[in-house]
Coordinates of C-alpha atoms in Angstrom, one line a residue:
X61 CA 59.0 115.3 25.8
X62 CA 59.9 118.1 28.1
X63 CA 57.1 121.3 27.1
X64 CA 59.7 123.2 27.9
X65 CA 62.4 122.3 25.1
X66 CA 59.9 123.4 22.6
X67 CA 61.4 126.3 20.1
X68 CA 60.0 129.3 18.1
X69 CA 61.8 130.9 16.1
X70 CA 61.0 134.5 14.6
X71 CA 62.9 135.4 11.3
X72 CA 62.7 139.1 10.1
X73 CA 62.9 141.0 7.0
X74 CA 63.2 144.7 7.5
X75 CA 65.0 146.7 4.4
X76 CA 63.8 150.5 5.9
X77 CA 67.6 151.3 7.6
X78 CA 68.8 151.5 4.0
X79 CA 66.3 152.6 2.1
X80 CA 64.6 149.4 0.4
X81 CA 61.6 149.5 -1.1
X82 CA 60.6 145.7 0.1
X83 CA 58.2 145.6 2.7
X84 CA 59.1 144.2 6.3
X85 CA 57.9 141.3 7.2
X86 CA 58.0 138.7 10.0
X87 CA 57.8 134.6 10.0
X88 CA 57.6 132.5 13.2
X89 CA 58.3 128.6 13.1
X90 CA 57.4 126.3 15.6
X91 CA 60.1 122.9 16.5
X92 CA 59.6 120.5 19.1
X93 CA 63.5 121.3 19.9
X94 CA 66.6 123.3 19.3
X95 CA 68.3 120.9 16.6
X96 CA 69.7 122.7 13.9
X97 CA 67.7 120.8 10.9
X98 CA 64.6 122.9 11.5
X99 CA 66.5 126.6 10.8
X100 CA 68.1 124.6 7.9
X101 CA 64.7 123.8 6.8
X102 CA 63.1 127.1 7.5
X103 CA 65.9 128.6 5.0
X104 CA 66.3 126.1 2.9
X105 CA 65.2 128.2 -0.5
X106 CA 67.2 131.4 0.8
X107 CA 70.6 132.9 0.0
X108 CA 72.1 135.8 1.6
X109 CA 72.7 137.8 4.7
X110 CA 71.4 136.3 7.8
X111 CA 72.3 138.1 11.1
X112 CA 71.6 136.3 14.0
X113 CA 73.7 135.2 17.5
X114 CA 76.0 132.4 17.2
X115 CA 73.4 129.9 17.6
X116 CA 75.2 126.6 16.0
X117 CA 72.1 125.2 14.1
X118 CA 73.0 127.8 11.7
X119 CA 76.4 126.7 11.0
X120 CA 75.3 124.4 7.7
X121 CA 73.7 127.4 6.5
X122 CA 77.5 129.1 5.6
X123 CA 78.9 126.1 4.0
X124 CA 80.4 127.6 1.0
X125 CA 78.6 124.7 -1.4
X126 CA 75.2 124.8 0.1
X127 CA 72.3 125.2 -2.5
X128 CA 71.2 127.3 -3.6
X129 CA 73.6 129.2 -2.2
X130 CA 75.7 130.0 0.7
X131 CA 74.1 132.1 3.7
X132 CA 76.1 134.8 4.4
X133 CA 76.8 135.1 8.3
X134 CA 76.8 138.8 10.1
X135 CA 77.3 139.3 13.5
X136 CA 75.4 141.5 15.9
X137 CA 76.9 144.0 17.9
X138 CA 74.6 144.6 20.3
X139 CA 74.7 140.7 21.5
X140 CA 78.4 141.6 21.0
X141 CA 77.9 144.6 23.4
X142 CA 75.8 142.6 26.0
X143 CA 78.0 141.1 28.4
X144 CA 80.4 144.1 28.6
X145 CA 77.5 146.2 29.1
X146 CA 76.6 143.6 32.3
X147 CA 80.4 143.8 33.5
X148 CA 80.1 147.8 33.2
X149 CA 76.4 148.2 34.3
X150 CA 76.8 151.8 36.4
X151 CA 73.2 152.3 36.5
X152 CA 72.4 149.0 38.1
X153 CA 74.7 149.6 40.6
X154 CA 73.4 153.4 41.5
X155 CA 70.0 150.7 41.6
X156 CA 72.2 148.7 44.2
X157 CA 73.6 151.9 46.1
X158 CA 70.2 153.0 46.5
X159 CA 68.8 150.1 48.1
X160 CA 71.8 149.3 50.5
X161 CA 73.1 146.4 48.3
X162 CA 76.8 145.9 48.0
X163 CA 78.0 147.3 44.5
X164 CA 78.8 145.0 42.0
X165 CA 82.4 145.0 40.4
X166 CA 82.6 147.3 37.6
X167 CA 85.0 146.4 34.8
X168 CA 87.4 149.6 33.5
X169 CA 88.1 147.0 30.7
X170 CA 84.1 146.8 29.8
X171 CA 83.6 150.5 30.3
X172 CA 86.2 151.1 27.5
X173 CA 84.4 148.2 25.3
X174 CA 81.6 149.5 25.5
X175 CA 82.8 152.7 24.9
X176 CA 83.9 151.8 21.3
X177 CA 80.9 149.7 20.7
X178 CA 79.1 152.6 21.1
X179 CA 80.9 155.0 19.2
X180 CA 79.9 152.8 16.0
X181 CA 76.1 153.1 17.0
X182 CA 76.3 156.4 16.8
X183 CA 77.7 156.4 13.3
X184 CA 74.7 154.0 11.9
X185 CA 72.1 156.7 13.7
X186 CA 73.5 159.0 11.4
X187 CA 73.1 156.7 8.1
X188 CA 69.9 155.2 9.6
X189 CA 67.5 155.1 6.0
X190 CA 70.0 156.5 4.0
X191 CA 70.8 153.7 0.7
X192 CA 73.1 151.3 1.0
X193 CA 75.6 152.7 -1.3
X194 CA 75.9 156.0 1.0
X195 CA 75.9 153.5 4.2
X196 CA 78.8 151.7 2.9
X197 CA 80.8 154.6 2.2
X198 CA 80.5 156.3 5.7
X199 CA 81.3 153.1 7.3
X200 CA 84.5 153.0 5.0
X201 CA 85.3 156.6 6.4
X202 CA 84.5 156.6 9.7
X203 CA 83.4 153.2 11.1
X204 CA 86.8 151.3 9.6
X205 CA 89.2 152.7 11.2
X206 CA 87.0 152.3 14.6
X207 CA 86.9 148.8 14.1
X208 CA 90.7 147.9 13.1
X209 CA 91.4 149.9 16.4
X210 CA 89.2 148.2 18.3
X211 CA 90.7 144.9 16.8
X212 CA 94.0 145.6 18.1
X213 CA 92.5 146.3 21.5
X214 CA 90.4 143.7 22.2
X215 CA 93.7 140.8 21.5
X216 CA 95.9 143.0 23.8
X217 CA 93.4 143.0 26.3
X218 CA 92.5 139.2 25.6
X219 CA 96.3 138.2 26.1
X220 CA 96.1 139.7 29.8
X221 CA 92.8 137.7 31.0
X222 CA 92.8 133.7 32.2
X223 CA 90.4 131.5 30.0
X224 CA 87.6 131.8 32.7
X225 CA 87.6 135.0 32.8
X226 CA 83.9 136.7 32.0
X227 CA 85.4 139.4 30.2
X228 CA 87.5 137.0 28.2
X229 CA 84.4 135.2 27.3
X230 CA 82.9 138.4 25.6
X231 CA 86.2 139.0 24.1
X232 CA 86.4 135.7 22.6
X233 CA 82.5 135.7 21.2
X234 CA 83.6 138.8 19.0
X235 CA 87.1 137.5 18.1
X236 CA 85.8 134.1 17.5
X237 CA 83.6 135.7 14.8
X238 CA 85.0 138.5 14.0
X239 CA 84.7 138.7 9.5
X240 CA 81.1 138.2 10.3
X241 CA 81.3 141.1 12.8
X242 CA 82.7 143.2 10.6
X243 CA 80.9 142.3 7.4
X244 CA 79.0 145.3 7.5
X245 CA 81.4 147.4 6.2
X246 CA 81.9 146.0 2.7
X247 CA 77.7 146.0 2.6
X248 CA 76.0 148.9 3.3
X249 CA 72.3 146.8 3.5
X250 CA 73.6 145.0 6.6
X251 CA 72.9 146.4 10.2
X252 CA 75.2 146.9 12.9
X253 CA 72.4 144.8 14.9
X254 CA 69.5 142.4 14.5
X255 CA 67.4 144.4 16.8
X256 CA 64.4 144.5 14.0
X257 CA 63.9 141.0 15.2
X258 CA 64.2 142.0 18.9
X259 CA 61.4 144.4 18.5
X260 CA 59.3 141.8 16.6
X261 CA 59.8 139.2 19.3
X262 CA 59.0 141.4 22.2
X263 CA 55.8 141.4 22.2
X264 CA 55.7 137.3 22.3
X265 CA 58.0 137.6 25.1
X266 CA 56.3 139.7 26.9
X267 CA 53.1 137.4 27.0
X268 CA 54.9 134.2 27.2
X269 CA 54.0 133.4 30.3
X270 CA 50.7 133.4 29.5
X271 CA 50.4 131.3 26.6
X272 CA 53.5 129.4 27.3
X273 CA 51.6 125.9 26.3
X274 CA 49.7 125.6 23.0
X275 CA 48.3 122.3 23.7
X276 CA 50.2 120.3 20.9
X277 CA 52.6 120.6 18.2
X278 CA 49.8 121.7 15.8
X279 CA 48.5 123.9 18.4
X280 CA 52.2 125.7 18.3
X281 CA 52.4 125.9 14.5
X282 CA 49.0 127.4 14.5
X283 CA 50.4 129.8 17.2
X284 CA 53.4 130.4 15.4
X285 CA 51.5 131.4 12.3
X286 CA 49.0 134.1 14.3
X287 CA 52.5 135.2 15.6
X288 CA 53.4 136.0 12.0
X289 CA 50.4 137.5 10.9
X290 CA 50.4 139.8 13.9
X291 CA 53.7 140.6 14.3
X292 CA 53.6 142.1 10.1
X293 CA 51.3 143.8 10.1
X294 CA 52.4 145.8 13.4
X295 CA 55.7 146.3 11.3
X296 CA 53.2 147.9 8.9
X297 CA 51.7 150.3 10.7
X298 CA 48.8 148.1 10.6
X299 CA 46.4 147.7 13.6
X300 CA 46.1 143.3 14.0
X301 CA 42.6 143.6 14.5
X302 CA 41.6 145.7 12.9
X303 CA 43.2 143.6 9.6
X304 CA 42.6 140.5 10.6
X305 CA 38.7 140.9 11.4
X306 CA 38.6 142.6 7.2
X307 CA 40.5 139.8 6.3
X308 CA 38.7 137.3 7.6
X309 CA 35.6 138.8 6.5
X310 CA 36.1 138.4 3.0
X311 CA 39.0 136.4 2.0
X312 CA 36.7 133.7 1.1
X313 CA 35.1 135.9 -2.2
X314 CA 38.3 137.9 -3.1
X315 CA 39.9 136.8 -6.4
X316 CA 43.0 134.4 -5.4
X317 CA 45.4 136.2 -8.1
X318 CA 44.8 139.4 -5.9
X319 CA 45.2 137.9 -2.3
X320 CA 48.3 140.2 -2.3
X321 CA 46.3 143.2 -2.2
X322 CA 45.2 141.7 1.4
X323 CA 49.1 141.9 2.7
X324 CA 49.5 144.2 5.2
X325 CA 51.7 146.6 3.1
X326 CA 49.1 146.4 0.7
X327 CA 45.6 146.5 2.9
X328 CA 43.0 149.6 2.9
X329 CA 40.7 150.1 5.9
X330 CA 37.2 149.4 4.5
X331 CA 36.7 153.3 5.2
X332 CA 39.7 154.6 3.3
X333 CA 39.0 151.8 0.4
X334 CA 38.7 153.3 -3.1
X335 CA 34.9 152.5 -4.1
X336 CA 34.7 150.1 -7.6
X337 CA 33.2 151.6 -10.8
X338 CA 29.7 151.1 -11.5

């Protein structure tokens, strides 16, 4: 098989934006391809929110008699926001002018998209940490209205473009999915984006190129669980190394019914430890 078609897959918990007390957290996979059994088997003890693009392996995940329990589906708006921001992208053009390039086309349409878009970021930067029960009641009063507005927009607009049409395309991704996109209003612990899992990935794709073969399927899963380990405890605060080389150092004598207090959320420095009693 093709190297190339092998698949990680990086699923994030991060509960700071509203003010839960969980700790973030971050799980890799590795699967020798994109078919959609291996995110339904990487969830296949969860129930609830599970924001991610419109990726179709997920779709057995919503079924409404799934067990334990439905997924619930939320969009992300700045995968929404993506391709109008390409079809409105001034400063890659000032880029273009610069250089002697011709200038690209730039949309009014995706100017004024992501215009709107936008203006609901700037609403959650404001509610950023705040609980979820003071989240969902801004979003009520402020981001609501935005959104039923920018509802009747986006099908005026839509009724105007041909099928082929790019910005039709990014029109129909949002309208296509749009009670996910707008879950976040009625729940004030989901995010306007999945960027938390952005962040986490970046630093794997920022190296991929140079550890883009691990050898062998094991090799990947190993890889895939370093990825976790690393990319936690970064979420944490916590320096890789630094906890990983403790860890290591003596995991094999520490108590198994208190390996939680090696969890990055959890882990002391040997420096800043608290000395044992005598």
């Amino acid at each position: 098989m093709d190297p190339r078609l092998r698949e990680g897959r990086l699923y994030v918990r991060d509960d700071r934006p509203f003010g839960g007390q969980g700790p973030p957290a971050a799980m890799c996979y590795y699967s020798r391809d994109r078919r959609g059994e291996h995110p339904q088997a990487h969830l296949a003890d969860y129930a609830g929110i599970l924001q991610a693009d419109a990726f179709s392996g997920y779709n057995k995940l919503y079924e409404g008699d799934r067990k334990p329990g439905p997924i619930v589906a939320a969009g992300c708006w700045a995968h929404a926001r993506r391709p109008f921001f390409a079809l409105a992208d001034i400063a890659e053009n000032a880029r273009r002018k610069a250089q002697g390039k011709t200038l690209a086309v730039i949309s009014p349409l995706a100017l004024e998209a992501v215009r709107r878009i936008d203006a609901l970021f700037d609403i959650e930067r404001a509610i950023n940490g705040e609980s979820a029960a003071r989240r969902r009641m801004v979003r009520q009063e402020s981001s609501a209205p935005l959104i039923a507005d920018l509802e009747v927009w986006l099908r005026a607009q839509r009724a105007k473009l041909s099928r082929g049409n790019d910005l039709a395309k990014a029109i129909d991704y949002l309208l296509k999915r749009w009670p996910s996109f707008t879950r976040f209003l009625e729940d004030g612990r989901i995010c306007l984006s999945n960027n938390a899992a952005e962040r986490a990935m970046r630093g794997v794709a920022l190296g991929r190129r140079s550890w883009l073969f691990a050898g062998s399927d094991r090799g990947g899963q190993r890889a895939a669980a370093m990825y976790s380990l690393i990319t936690t405890a970064k979420m944490n605060d916590v320096d890789p190394q630094a906890w990983l080389a403790d860890v290591l150092s003596r995991i094999a004598d520490h108590p198994a019914q208190r390996i939680d207090e090696l969890l990055p959320w959890n882990w002391q420095p040997p420096a800043t430890a608290p000395r044992q009693a005598a």
